[in-house]
């Protein structure tokens, strides 16, 4: 490689057109997945205080948001349900007429081309807010597997294209794959939250999904932020159990994990730009300390550069509204 002064990297940074020509990573609406929160009722649109621009909506209102996302070129939505009532085992999570199941049916009827991904977990549906059933003061892994499989199956019956288990129980991907295949849903894909960390950045989401644990925390099932080799073992297990797509979550604090998961598997890898990452930028922007759009763009671009094939982000619609389908 030639050295300075023969080689001058600044030559290609001179104008926007030149920079554009040598940019290695580009971002478009087609790279993004929009999370949506569905609640019972009709005509409901409740803003989530800690997440500007994010709402809890009933199915009819959710259809409007999804239609706008679809028109803007966003290929998929990720659904979270907040049920009318919660219990010890999260039974609303697998109810055939549950909120998510109804939302999926409505979406597939009205917007058949939009890819519908459903979050599979117990925490939104349990009275205690944990991601599995409680036994002996902790979350019982094996007893939770059957409930997760039932929930995933009910989403598949409603028409979900992809089910996304986010609970971090061991063996859930295999349990869900088997349940889907046994009932004839071999074409429904599994997006596994394979490396999901016990993160402080989920704070605002727990308001949106009303899913904060009533006691303790999630450290006995979500991953320790200091670990990356363990993430690769988690990922390997999920691949062996039949995951089609892998997820790393949160995104920005775990770009090293993202890169290693991508390089070591060659699988599609999605990253979840989580609620706290989103809200932190917007809160700083409200104070005039950051430019929200620029900070979001840089974050999303960095996540993609680190190896994400798709990014789940609450900024998806806003990105597309501001920059169109093929911003680069
Ligand atoms: C449910 C779940 C959580 C998120 C996605 N699925 C919360 C948690 O694990 O506490 C977080 C998403 C976000 O913060 O945007 N298990």
mmCIF file of C-alpha atoms and ligand atoms in Angstrom:
data_model
loop_
_atom_site.group_PDB
_atom_site.id
_atom_site.type_symbol
_atom_site.label_atom_id
_atom_site.label_comp_id
_atom_site.label_asym_id
_atom_site.label_seq_id
_atom_site.Cartn_x
_atom_site.Cartn_y
_atom_site.Cartn_z
ATOM 1 C CA UNK A 1 0.000 0.000 0.000
ATOM 2 C CA UNK A 2 1.370 3.454 -0.886
ATOM 3 C CA UNK A 3 1.978 5.844 1.960
ATOM 4 C CA UNK A 4 1.399 9.524 2.497
ATOM 5 C CA UNK A 5 1.822 11.704 0.490
ATOM 6 C CA UNK A 6 1.108 9.299 -2.420
ATOM 7 C CA UNK A 7 -1.984 7.997 -0.678
ATOM 8 C CA UNK A 8 -4.338 10.625 0.728
ATOM 9 C CA UNK A 9 -7.598 9.175 2.084
ATOM 10 C CA UNK A 10 -9.129 12.651 2.155
ATOM 11 C CA UNK A 11 -9.258 12.718 -1.669
ATOM 12 C CA UNK A 12 -12.377 10.580 -1.558
ATOM 13 C CA UNK A 13 -14.022 12.532 1.241
ATOM 14 C CA UNK A 14 -14.052 15.818 -0.629
ATOM 15 C CA UNK A 15 -17.694 15.875 -1.735
ATOM 16 C CA UNK A 16 -20.924 14.120 -0.842
ATOM 17 C CA UNK A 17 -20.974 12.453 -4.263
ATOM 18 C CA UNK A 18 -17.488 11.030 -3.809
ATOM 19 C CA UNK A 19 -18.230 9.866 -0.288
ATOM 20 C CA UNK A 20 -21.378 8.210 -1.532
ATOM 21 C CA UNK A 21 -19.455 6.311 -4.217
ATOM 22 C CA UNK A 22 -17.051 4.668 -1.797
ATOM 23 C CA UNK A 23 -19.465 4.078 1.079
ATOM 24 C CA UNK A 24 -19.247 0.430 2.145
ATOM 25 C CA UNK A 25 -22.506 0.148 4.047
ATOM 26 C CA UNK A 26 -25.880 1.500 3.020
ATOM 27 C CA UNK A 27 -29.128 1.623 4.862
ATOM 28 C CA UNK A 28 -32.607 1.401 3.458
ATOM 29 C CA UNK A 29 -36.146 0.894 4.678
ATOM 30 C CA UNK A 30 -35.811 -2.693 3.437
ATOM 31 C CA UNK A 31 -33.276 -3.357 6.210
ATOM 32 C CA UNK A 32 -35.677 -2.496 9.013
ATOM 33 C CA UNK A 33 -38.352 -4.278 11.044
ATOM 34 C CA UNK A 34 -40.913 -2.263 13.015
ATOM 35 C CA UNK A 35 -41.988 -3.511 16.477
ATOM 36 C CA UNK A 36 -45.666 -2.929 17.332
ATOM 37 C CA UNK A 37 -47.558 -3.318 20.622
ATOM 38 C CA UNK A 38 -51.104 -4.600 20.440
ATOM 39 C CA UNK A 39 -53.732 -4.208 23.174
ATOM 40 C CA UNK A 40 -57.384 -5.316 23.415
ATOM 41 C CA UNK A 41 -60.230 -3.013 22.386
ATOM 42 C CA UNK A 42 -61.035 -0.791 19.459
ATOM 43 C CA UNK A 43 -59.822 2.654 18.527
ATOM 44 C CA UNK A 44 -57.121 2.470 21.186
ATOM 45 C CA UNK A 45 -53.916 4.435 20.628
ATOM 46 C CA UNK A 46 -52.003 5.032 23.860
ATOM 47 C CA UNK A 47 -48.624 6.743 23.683
ATOM 48 C CA UNK A 48 -45.797 5.030 25.568
ATOM 49 C CA UNK A 49 -44.382 7.764 27.805
ATOM 50 C CA UNK A 50 -40.778 6.632 27.722
ATOM 51 C CA UNK A 51 -40.763 6.001 23.959
ATOM 52 C CA UNK A 52 -41.821 9.018 21.875
ATOM 53 C CA UNK A 53 -43.499 7.892 18.637
ATOM 54 C CA UNK A 54 -44.377 4.447 20.025
ATOM 55 C CA UNK A 55 -47.953 3.476 20.904
ATOM 56 C CA UNK A 56 -49.977 0.656 22.327
ATOM 57 C CA UNK A 57 -52.749 0.142 19.794
ATOM 58 C CA UNK A 58 -55.774 -2.035 19.286
ATOM 59 C CA UNK A 59 -55.851 -4.213 16.172
ATOM 60 C CA UNK A 60 -57.697 -1.637 14.014
ATOM 61 C CA UNK A 61 -55.150 1.077 14.791
ATOM 62 C CA UNK A 62 -52.279 -1.361 14.432
ATOM 63 C CA UNK A 63 -53.440 -2.046 10.883
ATOM 64 C CA UNK A 64 -53.004 1.643 10.053
ATOM 65 C CA UNK A 65 -49.452 1.700 11.412
ATOM 66 C CA UNK A 66 -48.573 -1.515 9.620
ATOM 67 C CA UNK A 67 -50.076 -0.252 6.354
ATOM 68 C CA UNK A 68 -48.014 2.926 6.560
ATOM 69 C CA UNK A 69 -44.873 0.897 7.286
ATOM 70 C CA UNK A 70 -45.615 -1.369 4.339
ATOM 71 C CA UNK A 71 -46.140 1.587 2.000
ATOM 72 C CA UNK A 72 -42.869 3.071 3.171
ATOM 73 C CA UNK A 73 -41.013 -0.090 2.122
ATOM 74 C CA UNK A 74 -40.541 -1.681 5.539
ATOM 75 C CA UNK A 75 -40.839 -5.418 4.876
ATOM 76 C CA UNK A 76 -41.792 -6.744 8.315
ATOM 77 C CA UNK A 77 -43.349 -6.006 11.681
ATOM 78 C CA UNK A 78 -42.651 -7.656 15.043
ATOM 79 C CA UNK A 79 -45.694 -8.025 17.286
ATOM 80 C CA UNK A 80 -45.892 -7.864 21.079
ATOM 81 C CA UNK A 81 -49.170 -8.473 22.871
ATOM 82 C CA UNK A 82 -50.486 -6.921 26.056
ATOM 83 C CA UNK A 83 -53.427 -9.100 27.165
ATOM 84 C CA UNK A 84 -56.574 -8.033 29.030
ATOM 85 C CA UNK A 85 -55.645 -10.255 31.957
ATOM 86 C CA UNK A 86 -52.511 -11.987 33.188
ATOM 87 C CA UNK A 87 -52.040 -15.183 35.193
ATOM 88 C CA UNK A 88 -49.308 -17.403 36.603
ATOM 89 C CA UNK A 89 -48.698 -19.308 33.359
ATOM 90 C CA UNK A 90 -49.466 -16.592 30.807
ATOM 91 C CA UNK A 91 -52.400 -18.460 29.289
ATOM 92 C CA UNK A 92 -53.522 -15.445 27.220
ATOM 93 C CA UNK A 93 -50.272 -15.916 25.336
ATOM 94 C CA UNK A 94 -51.567 -19.039 23.618
ATOM 95 C CA UNK A 95 -55.291 -18.170 23.494
ATOM 96 C CA UNK A 96 -56.606 -18.660 19.950
ATOM 97 C CA UNK A 97 -58.415 -15.308 20.214
ATOM 98 C CA UNK A 98 -55.573 -13.543 22.065
ATOM 99 C CA UNK A 99 -54.509 -10.047 21.023
ATOM 100 C CA UNK A 100 -51.506 -11.145 18.994
ATOM 101 C CA UNK A 101 -53.393 -13.975 17.305
ATOM 102 C CA UNK A 102 -56.138 -11.530 16.259
ATOM 103 C CA UNK A 103 -53.591 -8.989 15.072
ATOM 104 C CA UNK A 104 -51.795 -11.618 12.976
ATOM 105 C CA UNK A 105 -55.019 -12.734 11.300
ATOM 106 C CA UNK A 106 -55.981 -9.131 10.530
ATOM 107 C CA UNK A 107 -52.522 -8.312 9.151
ATOM 108 C CA UNK A 108 -52.380 -11.385 6.911
ATOM 109 C CA UNK A 109 -55.864 -10.582 5.611
ATOM 110 C CA UNK A 110 -55.235 -6.867 4.934
ATOM 111 C CA UNK A 111 -51.523 -6.819 4.084
ATOM 112 C CA UNK A 112 -50.632 -10.340 2.961
ATOM 113 C CA UNK A 113 -47.188 -9.358 1.682
ATOM 114 C CA UNK A 114 -46.051 -7.804 4.919
ATOM 115 C CA UNK A 115 -43.933 -10.317 6.850
ATOM 116 C CA UNK A 116 -45.396 -10.897 10.293
ATOM 117 C CA UNK A 117 -42.990 -11.834 13.068
ATOM 118 C CA UNK A 118 -44.361 -12.580 16.542
ATOM 119 C CA UNK A 119 -42.441 -12.314 19.785
ATOM 120 C CA UNK A 120 -42.849 -15.548 21.742
ATOM 121 C CA UNK A 121 -42.399 -15.069 25.476
ATOM 122 C CA UNK A 122 -44.337 -15.327 28.704
ATOM 123 C CA UNK A 123 -43.376 -12.037 30.368
ATOM 124 C CA UNK A 124 -46.141 -9.935 28.798
ATOM 125 C CA UNK A 125 -48.727 -12.516 29.841
ATOM 126 C CA UNK A 126 -47.676 -13.601 33.326
ATOM 127 C CA UNK A 127 -48.867 -11.894 36.516
ATOM 128 C CA UNK A 128 -45.305 -12.002 37.897
ATOM 129 C CA UNK A 129 -43.705 -10.624 34.717
ATOM 130 C CA UNK A 130 -41.090 -13.347 34.334
ATOM 131 C CA UNK A 131 -40.394 -15.037 30.998
ATOM 132 C CA UNK A 132 -41.350 -18.495 32.269
ATOM 133 C CA UNK A 133 -43.343 -20.291 34.949
ATOM 134 C CA UNK A 134 -42.237 -19.861 38.537
ATOM 135 C CA UNK A 135 -41.309 -22.843 40.683
ATOM 136 C CA UNK A 136 -39.247 -22.823 43.852
ATOM 137 C CA UNK A 137 -38.637 -19.066 43.631
ATOM 138 C CA UNK A 138 -37.102 -19.239 40.150
ATOM 139 C CA UNK A 139 -38.117 -19.733 36.532
ATOM 140 C CA UNK A 140 -38.627 -23.416 35.722
ATOM 141 C CA UNK A 141 -36.933 -23.968 32.365
ATOM 142 C CA UNK A 142 -38.411 -27.270 31.280
ATOM 143 C CA UNK A 143 -41.947 -26.526 32.437
ATOM 144 C CA UNK A 144 -41.840 -23.319 30.371
ATOM 145 C CA UNK A 145 -40.927 -25.066 27.107
ATOM 146 C CA UNK A 146 -44.374 -26.534 26.542
ATOM 147 C CA UNK A 147 -46.041 -23.140 27.079
ATOM 148 C CA UNK A 148 -43.676 -21.450 24.639
ATOM 149 C CA UNK A 149 -44.358 -24.153 22.061
ATOM 150 C CA UNK A 150 -48.110 -23.704 22.526
ATOM 151 C CA UNK A 151 -47.804 -19.962 22.098
ATOM 152 C CA UNK A 152 -45.660 -20.297 18.968
ATOM 153 C CA UNK A 153 -48.128 -22.798 17.549
ATOM 154 C CA UNK A 154 -51.074 -20.459 18.142
ATOM 155 C CA UNK A 155 -49.185 -17.705 16.304
ATOM 156 C CA UNK A 156 -48.497 -20.080 13.421
ATOM 157 C CA UNK A 157 -52.171 -21.074 13.256
ATOM 158 C CA UNK A 158 -53.083 -17.388 13.042
ATOM 159 C CA UNK A 159 -50.728 -17.032 10.068
ATOM 160 C CA UNK A 160 -47.411 -15.761 11.443
ATOM 161 C CA UNK A 161 -44.522 -16.070 8.993
ATOM 162 C CA UNK A 162 -41.828 -16.105 11.654
ATOM 163 C CA UNK A 163 -41.974 -16.812 15.389
ATOM 164 C CA UNK A 164 -39.328 -15.194 17.566
ATOM 165 C CA UNK A 165 -38.737 -16.713 21.010
ATOM 166 C CA UNK A 166 -37.232 -14.079 23.343
ATOM 167 C CA UNK A 167 -37.457 -15.937 26.655
ATOM 168 C CA UNK A 168 -33.905 -17.402 26.792
ATOM 169 C CA UNK A 169 -35.007 -20.805 28.133
ATOM 170 C CA UNK A 170 -32.665 -23.644 27.183
ATOM 171 C CA UNK A 171 -34.072 -25.965 24.532
ATOM 172 C CA UNK A 172 -36.898 -23.673 23.392
ATOM 173 C CA UNK A 173 -35.930 -23.623 19.728
ATOM 174 C CA UNK A 174 -36.070 -27.430 19.509
ATOM 175 C CA UNK A 175 -39.355 -27.536 21.443
ATOM 176 C CA UNK A 176 -40.930 -24.930 19.159
ATOM 177 C CA UNK A 177 -39.570 -26.517 15.957
ATOM 178 C CA UNK A 178 -40.967 -29.903 16.955
ATOM 179 C CA UNK A 179 -44.382 -28.480 17.879
ATOM 180 C CA UNK A 180 -44.612 -26.550 14.597
ATOM 181 C CA UNK A 181 -43.554 -29.520 12.477
ATOM 182 C CA UNK A 182 -45.906 -31.923 14.261
ATOM 183 C CA UNK A 183 -48.849 -29.659 13.420
ATOM 184 C CA UNK A 184 -47.924 -29.122 9.790
ATOM 185 C CA UNK A 185 -46.229 -25.731 10.130
ATOM 186 C CA UNK A 186 -42.852 -26.767 8.794
ATOM 187 C CA UNK A 187 -42.742 -23.573 6.719
ATOM 188 C CA UNK A 188 -42.977 -21.219 9.647
ATOM 189 C CA UNK A 189 -39.484 -19.922 10.420
ATOM 190 C CA UNK A 190 -37.853 -19.402 13.804
ATOM 191 C CA UNK A 191 -35.990 -16.195 14.559
ATOM 192 C CA UNK A 192 -34.177 -17.011 17.754
ATOM 193 C CA UNK A 193 -33.189 -14.319 20.214
ATOM 194 C CA UNK A 194 -30.023 -16.403 20.494
ATOM 195 C CA UNK A 195 -27.757 -13.968 22.295
ATOM 196 C CA UNK A 196 -30.008 -11.884 24.472
ATOM 197 C CA UNK A 197 -28.295 -10.067 27.306
ATOM 198 C CA UNK A 198 -29.642 -9.087 30.731
ATOM 199 C CA UNK A 199 -29.601 -5.427 29.793
ATOM 200 C CA UNK A 200 -30.420 -2.113 31.430
ATOM 201 C CA UNK A 201 -31.500 -0.920 27.981
ATOM 202 C CA UNK A 202 -34.847 -2.760 28.113
ATOM 203 C CA UNK A 203 -36.245 -0.277 30.648
ATOM 204 C CA UNK A 204 -38.615 1.686 28.383
ATOM 205 C CA UNK A 205 -39.903 -1.504 26.703
ATOM 206 C CA UNK A 206 -41.186 -2.789 30.011
ATOM 207 C CA UNK A 207 -43.520 0.205 30.119
ATOM 208 C CA UNK A 208 -44.623 -0.413 26.529
ATOM 209 C CA UNK A 209 -45.231 -4.132 27.078
ATOM 210 C CA UNK A 210 -46.209 -3.843 30.754
ATOM 211 C CA UNK A 211 -43.792 -6.678 31.399
ATOM 212 C CA UNK A 212 -41.472 -5.608 34.226
ATOM 213 C CA UNK A 213 -40.764 -8.524 36.584
ATOM 214 C CA UNK A 214 -42.648 -8.087 39.892
ATOM 215 C CA UNK A 215 -39.693 -9.499 41.830
ATOM 216 C CA UNK A 216 -36.032 -10.155 41.102
ATOM 217 C CA UNK A 217 -34.538 -9.694 37.652
ATOM 218 C CA UNK A 218 -33.822 -11.720 34.525
ATOM 219 C CA UNK A 219 -30.155 -12.513 35.162
ATOM 220 C CA UNK A 220 -30.840 -16.188 35.789
ATOM 221 C CA UNK A 221 -31.915 -16.629 32.170
ATOM 222 C CA UNK A 222 -30.648 -13.700 30.091
ATOM 223 C CA UNK A 223 -26.927 -13.471 29.393
ATOM 224 C CA UNK A 224 -24.220 -11.754 31.384
ATOM 225 C CA UNK A 225 -23.033 -8.635 29.498
ATOM 226 C CA UNK A 226 -19.380 -9.613 29.961
ATOM 227 C CA UNK A 227 -19.645 -12.771 27.882
ATOM 228 C CA UNK A 228 -19.086 -13.372 24.192
ATOM 229 C CA UNK A 229 -17.799 -16.971 24.003
ATOM 230 C CA UNK A 230 -20.983 -17.987 25.790
ATOM 231 C CA UNK A 231 -23.001 -16.134 23.160
ATOM 232 C CA UNK A 232 -21.349 -18.255 20.490
ATOM 233 C CA UNK A 233 -22.293 -21.409 22.402
ATOM 234 C CA UNK A 234 -25.894 -20.173 22.703
ATOM 235 C CA UNK A 235 -25.903 -19.508 18.988
ATOM 236 C CA UNK A 236 -24.490 -22.938 18.143
ATOM 237 C CA UNK A 237 -27.161 -24.614 20.234
ATOM 238 C CA UNK A 238 -29.923 -22.663 18.530
ATOM 239 C CA UNK A 239 -28.555 -23.485 15.084
ATOM 240 C CA UNK A 240 -28.447 -27.170 15.989
ATOM 241 C CA UNK A 241 -31.997 -26.977 17.341
ATOM 242 C CA UNK A 242 -33.254 -25.568 14.045
ATOM 243 C CA UNK A 243 -33.189 -21.770 14.244
ATOM 244 C CA UNK A 244 -33.459 -20.139 10.802
ATOM 245 C CA UNK A 245 -32.349 -16.661 11.838
ATOM 246 C CA UNK A 246 -30.287 -15.568 14.827
ATOM 247 C CA UNK A 247 -30.650 -12.416 16.844
ATOM 248 C CA UNK A 248 -28.273 -10.380 18.959
ATOM 249 C CA UNK A 249 -29.861 -8.029 21.483
ATOM 250 C CA UNK A 250 -29.316 -5.192 22.402
ATOM 251 C CA UNK A 251 -27.426 -3.956 19.365
ATOM 252 C CA UNK A 252 -25.042 -1.043 19.827
ATOM 253 C CA UNK A 253 -23.374 -2.210 23.077
ATOM 254 C CA UNK A 254 -22.883 -5.693 21.519
ATOM 255 C CA UNK A 255 -21.471 -5.014 18.049
ATOM 256 C CA UNK A 256 -18.534 -7.335 18.727
ATOM 257 C CA UNK A 257 -20.973 -10.144 19.475
ATOM 258 C CA UNK A 258 -22.901 -9.366 16.306
ATOM 259 C CA UNK A 259 -19.779 -9.527 14.163
ATOM 260 C CA UNK A 260 -18.635 -12.805 15.681
ATOM 261 C CA UNK A 261 -22.052 -14.423 15.362
ATOM 262 C CA UNK A 262 -22.220 -13.386 11.709
ATOM 263 C CA UNK A 263 -18.708 -14.596 10.917
ATOM 264 C CA UNK A 264 -18.960 -17.860 12.813
ATOM 265 C CA UNK A 265 -22.346 -18.986 11.462
ATOM 266 C CA UNK A 266 -22.902 -17.380 8.064
ATOM 267 C CA UNK A 267 -26.574 -17.427 9.066
ATOM 268 C CA UNK A 268 -28.933 -14.489 8.693
ATOM 269 C CA UNK A 269 -28.328 -12.390 11.788
ATOM 270 C CA UNK A 270 -30.726 -9.717 12.975
ATOM 271 C CA UNK A 271 -29.977 -7.106 15.618
ATOM 272 C CA UNK A 272 -32.476 -5.541 17.991
ATOM 273 C CA UNK A 273 -31.894 -1.830 18.465
ATOM 274 C CA UNK A 274 -33.768 -1.894 21.763
ATOM 275 C CA UNK A 275 -36.010 0.545 23.586
ATOM 276 C CA UNK A 276 -33.286 2.067 25.772
ATOM 277 C CA UNK A 277 -31.027 2.678 22.800
ATOM 278 C CA UNK A 278 -33.919 4.460 21.091
ATOM 279 C CA UNK A 279 -35.168 6.431 24.083
ATOM 280 C CA UNK A 280 -31.707 7.560 25.178
ATOM 281 C CA UNK A 281 -31.155 9.266 21.834
ATOM 282 C CA UNK A 282 -34.588 10.898 21.854
ATOM 283 C CA UNK A 283 -34.219 12.078 25.451
ATOM 284 C CA UNK A 284 -30.862 13.684 24.694
ATOM 285 C CA UNK A 285 -32.349 15.235 21.559
ATOM 286 C CA UNK A 286 -35.213 16.737 23.583
ATOM 287 C CA UNK A 287 -32.596 18.561 25.619
ATOM 288 C CA UNK A 288 -30.879 19.738 22.482
ATOM 289 C CA UNK A 289 -27.817 17.625 23.230
ATOM 290 C CA UNK A 290 -27.990 15.361 20.186
ATOM 291 C CA UNK A 291 -29.454 15.501 16.691
ATOM 292 C CA UNK A 292 -31.930 12.607 16.897
ATOM 293 C CA UNK A 293 -32.020 11.724 13.210
ATOM 294 C CA UNK A 294 -28.252 11.875 12.766
ATOM 295 C CA UNK A 295 -27.646 9.806 15.907
ATOM 296 C CA UNK A 296 -30.217 7.198 14.827
ATOM 297 C CA UNK A 297 -28.736 6.982 11.323
ATOM 298 C CA UNK A 298 -25.240 6.536 12.664
ATOM 299 C CA UNK A 299 -26.409 3.888 15.149
ATOM 300 C CA UNK A 300 -28.313 1.906 12.528
ATOM 301 C CA UNK A 301 -25.505 2.159 9.998
ATOM 302 C CA UNK A 302 -22.986 0.935 12.591
ATOM 303 C CA UNK A 303 -25.241 -2.006 13.462
ATOM 304 C CA UNK A 304 -25.471 -2.982 9.830
ATOM 305 C CA UNK A 305 -21.722 -2.526 9.304
ATOM 306 C CA UNK A 306 -21.090 -4.868 12.228
ATOM 307 C CA UNK A 307 -22.965 -7.649 10.448
ATOM 308 C CA UNK A 308 -26.716 -7.265 10.886
ATOM 309 C CA UNK A 309 -28.806 -8.385 7.921
ATOM 310 C CA UNK A 310 -31.893 -6.727 9.373
ATOM 311 C CA UNK A 311 -32.395 -4.322 12.262
ATOM 312 C CA UNK A 312 -35.425 -4.265 14.521
ATOM 313 C CA UNK A 313 -35.912 -0.626 15.436
ATOM 314 C CA UNK A 314 -38.634 1.706 16.719
ATOM 315 C CA UNK A 315 -37.157 4.302 14.368
ATOM 316 C CA UNK A 316 -38.085 2.276 11.244
ATOM 317 C CA UNK A 317 -41.063 4.362 10.140
ATOM 318 C CA UNK A 318 -39.429 7.645 11.032
ATOM 319 C CA UNK A 319 -36.345 6.609 9.048
ATOM 320 C CA UNK A 320 -38.438 5.847 5.989
ATOM 321 C CA UNK A 321 -40.573 8.987 6.348
ATOM 322 C CA UNK A 322 -37.484 11.151 6.421
ATOM 323 C CA UNK A 323 -35.225 9.361 3.977
ATOM 324 C CA UNK A 324 -37.407 7.262 1.710
ATOM 325 C CA UNK A 325 -36.880 3.696 0.717
ATOM 326 C CA UNK A 326 -33.323 3.759 -0.404
ATOM 327 C CA UNK A 327 -31.457 6.277 1.622
ATOM 328 C CA UNK A 328 -27.709 5.962 1.370
HETATM 329 C C1 LIG B 1 -39.520 -10.069 26.241
HETATM 330 C C2 LIG B 1 -38.785 -9.037 25.511
HETATM 331 C C3 LIG B 1 -38.096 -7.912 26.011
HETATM 332 C C4 LIG B 1 -37.677 -7.195 24.899
HETATM 333 C C5 LIG B 1 -38.081 -7.894 23.774
HETATM 334 N N1 LIG B 1 -38.737 -9.024 24.171
HETATM 335 C C6 LIG B 1 -37.912 -7.426 27.386
HETATM 336 C C7 LIG B 1 -37.133 -8.146 28.375
HETATM 337 O O1 LIG B 1 -36.490 -9.159 28.107
HETATM 338 O O2 LIG B 1 -37.192 -7.698 29.516
HETATM 339 C C8 LIG B 1 -36.956 -5.888 24.944
HETATM 340 C C9 LIG B 1 -37.115 -5.017 23.743
HETATM 341 C C10 LIG B 1 -36.715 -3.611 23.936
HETATM 342 O O3 LIG B 1 -36.173 -3.192 24.971
HETATM 343 O O4 LIG B 1 -36.943 -2.838 23.002
HETATM 344 N N2 LIG B 1 -38.802 -11.057 26.831
#
